[in-house]
mmCIF file of C-alpha atoms in Angstrom:
data_model
loop_
_atom_site.group_PDB
_atom_site.id
_atom_site.type_symbol
_atom_site.label_atom_id
_atom_site.label_comp_id
_atom_site.label_asym_id
_atom_site.label_seq_id
_atom_site.Cartn_x
_atom_site.Cartn_y
_atom_site.Cartn_z
ATOM 1 C CA UNK Q 12 21.281 -6.709 -0.899
ATOM 2 C CA UNK Q 13 24.084 -4.205 -0.284
ATOM 3 C CA UNK Q 14 24.126 -2.148 2.948
ATOM 4 C CA UNK Q 15 22.434 1.208 2.384
ATOM 5 C CA UNK Q 16 20.462 -0.148 -0.578
ATOM 6 C CA UNK Q 17 16.675 0.029 -0.281
ATOM 7 C CA UNK Q 18 14.442 -3.003 -0.725
ATOM 8 C CA UNK Q 19 12.124 -2.295 -3.652
ATOM 9 C CA UNK Q 20 9.979 -5.397 -2.996
ATOM 10 C CA UNK Q 21 9.343 -5.313 0.768
ATOM 11 C CA UNK Q 22 8.778 -1.614 1.410
ATOM 12 C CA UNK Q 23 7.558 -2.057 5.014
ATOM 13 C CA UNK Q 24 10.164 -4.414 6.520
ATOM 14 C CA UNK Q 25 9.411 -3.277 10.093
ATOM 15 C CA UNK Q 26 5.636 -3.575 9.577
ATOM 16 C CA UNK Q 27 4.993 -0.041 10.829
ATOM 17 C CA UNK Q 28 1.952 0.303 8.556
ATOM 18 C CA UNK Q 29 0.490 -3.171 8.962
ATOM 19 C CA UNK Q 30 -2.681 -1.591 10.375
ATOM 20 C CA UNK Q 31 -3.350 0.155 7.066
ATOM 21 C CA UNK Q 32 -5.430 -2.390 5.180
ATOM 22 C CA UNK Q 33 -6.627 -0.994 1.885
ATOM 23 C CA UNK Q 34 -7.665 -4.079 -0.042
ATOM 24 C CA UNK Q 35 -11.229 -4.333 -1.368
ATOM 25 C CA UNK Q 36 -12.028 -7.196 1.040
ATOM 26 C CA UNK Q 37 -10.690 -5.169 3.989
ATOM 27 C CA UNK Q 38 -12.906 -2.165 3.246
ATOM 28 C CA UNK Q 39 -16.092 -3.414 1.585
ATOM 29 C CA UNK Q 40 -18.006 -6.542 2.580
ATOM 30 C CA UNK Q 41 -21.540 -7.797 2.059
ATOM 31 C CA UNK Q 42 -23.119 -9.713 4.930
ATOM 32 C CA UNK Q 43 -24.927 -13.020 4.470
ATOM 33 C CA UNK Q 44 -28.382 -12.514 3.056
ATOM 34 C CA UNK Q 45 -27.536 -9.299 1.191
ATOM 35 C CA UNK Q 46 -25.490 -9.865 -1.945
ATOM 36 C CA UNK Q 47 -25.273 -7.824 -5.108
ATOM 37 C CA UNK Q 48 -25.077 -9.608 -8.466
ATOM 38 C CA UNK Q 49 -21.681 -11.123 -9.253
ATOM 39 C CA UNK Q 50 -21.042 -8.765 -12.153
ATOM 40 C CA UNK Q 51 -21.589 -5.747 -9.857
ATOM 41 C CA UNK Q 52 -19.316 -7.214 -7.167
ATOM 42 C CA UNK Q 53 -16.513 -7.903 -9.675
ATOM 43 C CA UNK Q 54 -16.871 -4.467 -11.292
ATOM 44 C CA UNK Q 55 -16.909 -2.757 -7.883
ATOM 45 C CA UNK Q 56 -13.723 -4.644 -6.953
ATOM 46 C CA UNK Q 57 -12.015 -3.564 -10.190
ATOM 47 C CA UNK Q 58 -13.236 0.039 -9.813
ATOM 48 C CA UNK Q 59 -12.065 0.220 -6.210
ATOM 49 C CA UNK Q 60 -8.655 -1.285 -6.947
ATOM 50 C CA UNK Q 61 -8.067 0.837 -10.054
ATOM 51 C CA UNK Q 62 -9.122 4.135 -8.492
ATOM 52 C CA UNK Q 63 -7.111 3.375 -5.331
ATOM 53 C CA UNK Q 64 -3.973 2.605 -7.322
ATOM 54 C CA UNK Q 65 -4.291 5.629 -9.605
ATOM 55 C CA UNK Q 66 -5.106 8.030 -6.761
ATOM 56 C CA UNK Q 67 -2.239 6.681 -4.628
ATOM 57 C CA UNK Q 68 0.194 6.958 -7.544
ATOM 58 C CA UNK Q 69 -0.849 10.557 -8.272
ATOM 59 C CA UNK Q 70 -0.673 11.538 -4.598
ATOM 60 C CA UNK Q 71 2.721 9.861 -4.219
ATOM 61 C CA UNK Q 72 4.019 11.631 -7.329
ATOM 62 C CA UNK Q 73 2.775 15.044 -6.176
ATOM 63 C CA UNK Q 74 3.414 14.862 -2.444
ATOM 64 C CA UNK Q 75 5.807 11.963 -1.776
ATOM 65 C CA UNK Q 76 9.090 13.837 -2.238
ATOM 66 C CA UNK Q 77 8.025 17.035 -0.392
ATOM 67 C CA UNK Q 78 6.656 15.007 2.527
ATOM 68 C CA UNK Q 79 9.797 12.839 2.597
ATOM 69 C CA UNK Q 80 11.841 16.053 2.785
ATOM 70 C CA UNK Q 81 9.585 17.437 5.539
ATOM 71 C CA UNK Q 82 9.696 14.250 7.645
ATOM 72 C CA UNK Q 83 13.441 13.908 7.118
ATOM 73 C CA UNK Q 84 13.929 17.429 8.484
ATOM 74 C CA UNK Q 85 11.438 16.797 11.305
ATOM 75 C CA UNK Q 86 13.200 13.630 12.481
ATOM 76 C CA UNK Q 87 16.594 15.303 12.114
ATOM 77 C CA UNK Q 88 15.338 18.120 14.364
ATOM 78 C CA UNK Q 89 13.906 15.596 16.845
ATOM 79 C CA UNK Q 90 17.203 13.701 16.911
ATOM 80 C CA UNK Q 91 19.104 16.963 17.377
ATOM 81 C CA UNK Q 92 16.852 17.936 20.297
ATOM 82 C CA UNK Q 93 17.268 14.579 22.003
ATOM 83 C CA UNK Q 94 21.043 14.481 21.535
ATOM 84 C CA UNK Q 95 21.888 18.093 22.343
ATOM 85 C CA UNK Q 96 19.058 19.280 24.630
ATOM 86 C CA UNK Q 97 16.829 16.645 26.218
ATOM 87 C CA UNK Q 98 19.409 14.001 27.201
ATOM 88 C CA UNK Q 99 21.828 16.533 28.776
ATOM 89 C CA UNK Q 100 18.912 18.142 30.666
ATOM 90 C CA UNK Q 101 17.814 14.757 32.005
ATOM 91 C CA UNK Q 102 21.396 14.016 33.096
ATOM 92 C CA UNK Q 103 21.601 17.387 34.837
ATOM 93 C CA UNK Q 104 18.283 16.850 36.625
ATOM 94 C CA UNK Q 105 19.350 13.367 37.742
ATOM 95 C CA UNK Q 106 22.471 14.859 39.353
ATOM 96 C CA UNK Q 107 20.355 17.506 41.113
ATOM 97 C CA UNK Q 108 17.778 14.965 42.216
ATOM 98 C CA UNK Q 109 20.461 12.742 43.731
ATOM 99 C CA UNK Q 110 21.602 15.651 45.928
ATOM 100 C CA UNK Q 111 18.028 16.581 46.822
ATOM 101 C CA UNK Q 112 17.307 12.953 47.703
ATOM 102 C CA UNK Q 113 20.155 12.929 50.211
ATOM 103 C CA UNK Q 114 19.049 16.232 51.808
ATOM 104 C CA UNK Q 115 15.367 15.217 51.869
ATOM 105 C CA UNK Q 116 16.217 11.819 53.367
ATOM 106 C CA UNK Q 117 18.275 13.467 56.116
ATOM 107 C CA UNK Q 118 15.415 15.886 56.925
ATOM 108 C CA UNK Q 119 12.845 13.088 57.078
ATOM 109 C CA UNK Q 120 15.084 10.941 59.280
ATOM 110 C CA UNK Q 121 15.804 13.906 61.566
ATOM 111 C CA UNK Q 122 12.158 14.944 61.966
ATOM 112 C CA UNK Q 123 10.210 11.688 61.676
ATOM 113 C CA UNK Q 124 12.496 8.996 63.127
ATOM 114 C CA UNK Q 125 12.240 10.267 66.736
ATOM 115 C CA UNK Q 126 8.417 10.296 66.507
ATOM 116 C CA UNK Q 127 8.300 6.807 65.006
ATOM 117 C CA UNK Q 128 10.715 5.460 67.616
ATOM 118 C CA UNK Q 129 8.648 7.011 70.420
ATOM 119 C CA UNK Q 130 5.434 5.506 69.021
ATOM 120 C CA UNK Q 131 7.170 2.175 68.616
ATOM 121 C CA UNK Q 132 8.317 2.194 72.252
ATOM 122 C CA UNK Q 133 4.839 3.241 73.467
ATOM 123 C CA UNK Q 134 3.110 0.470 71.575
ATOM 124 C CA UNK Q 135 5.780 -2.182 72.156
ATOM 125 C CA UNK Q 136 4.406 -3.039 75.587
ATOM 126 C CA UNK Q 137 0.943 -3.877 74.280
ATOM 127 C CA UNK Q 138 0.240 -7.590 74.586
ATOM 128 C CA UNK Q 139 -2.675 -9.334 72.919
ATOM 129 C CA UNK Q 140 -3.973 -12.367 74.717
ATOM 130 C CA UNK Q 141 -6.723 -14.789 73.903
ATOM 131 C CA UNK Q 142 -9.563 -14.709 76.332
#
């Protein structure tokens, strides 16, 4: 297959819709002890499959292209936002946060270190012995 050419056989190569199971056996099942006659079961299977295929084809014909256009625009907009707005904002915030981290660390060390050192010296003379 040429690059840029779409695969007409495997239309979900990344398995992003593997959770969508729409086969007759995946939707309708009769438990043990409760079975309809075989002719009803076969006809129900055919009815289900036929109506599913026709309805999907009609919906795809009517709405497939407009929705493809909509989602193409939506993902283009999302990509644009990430490239031109979100990623630069994150980079800017990371630069600011690095400066704030240094200032905050200096303040904490200036205010808290003397207290912790004093407590450490007070409690350093405590000895625990076994009686």
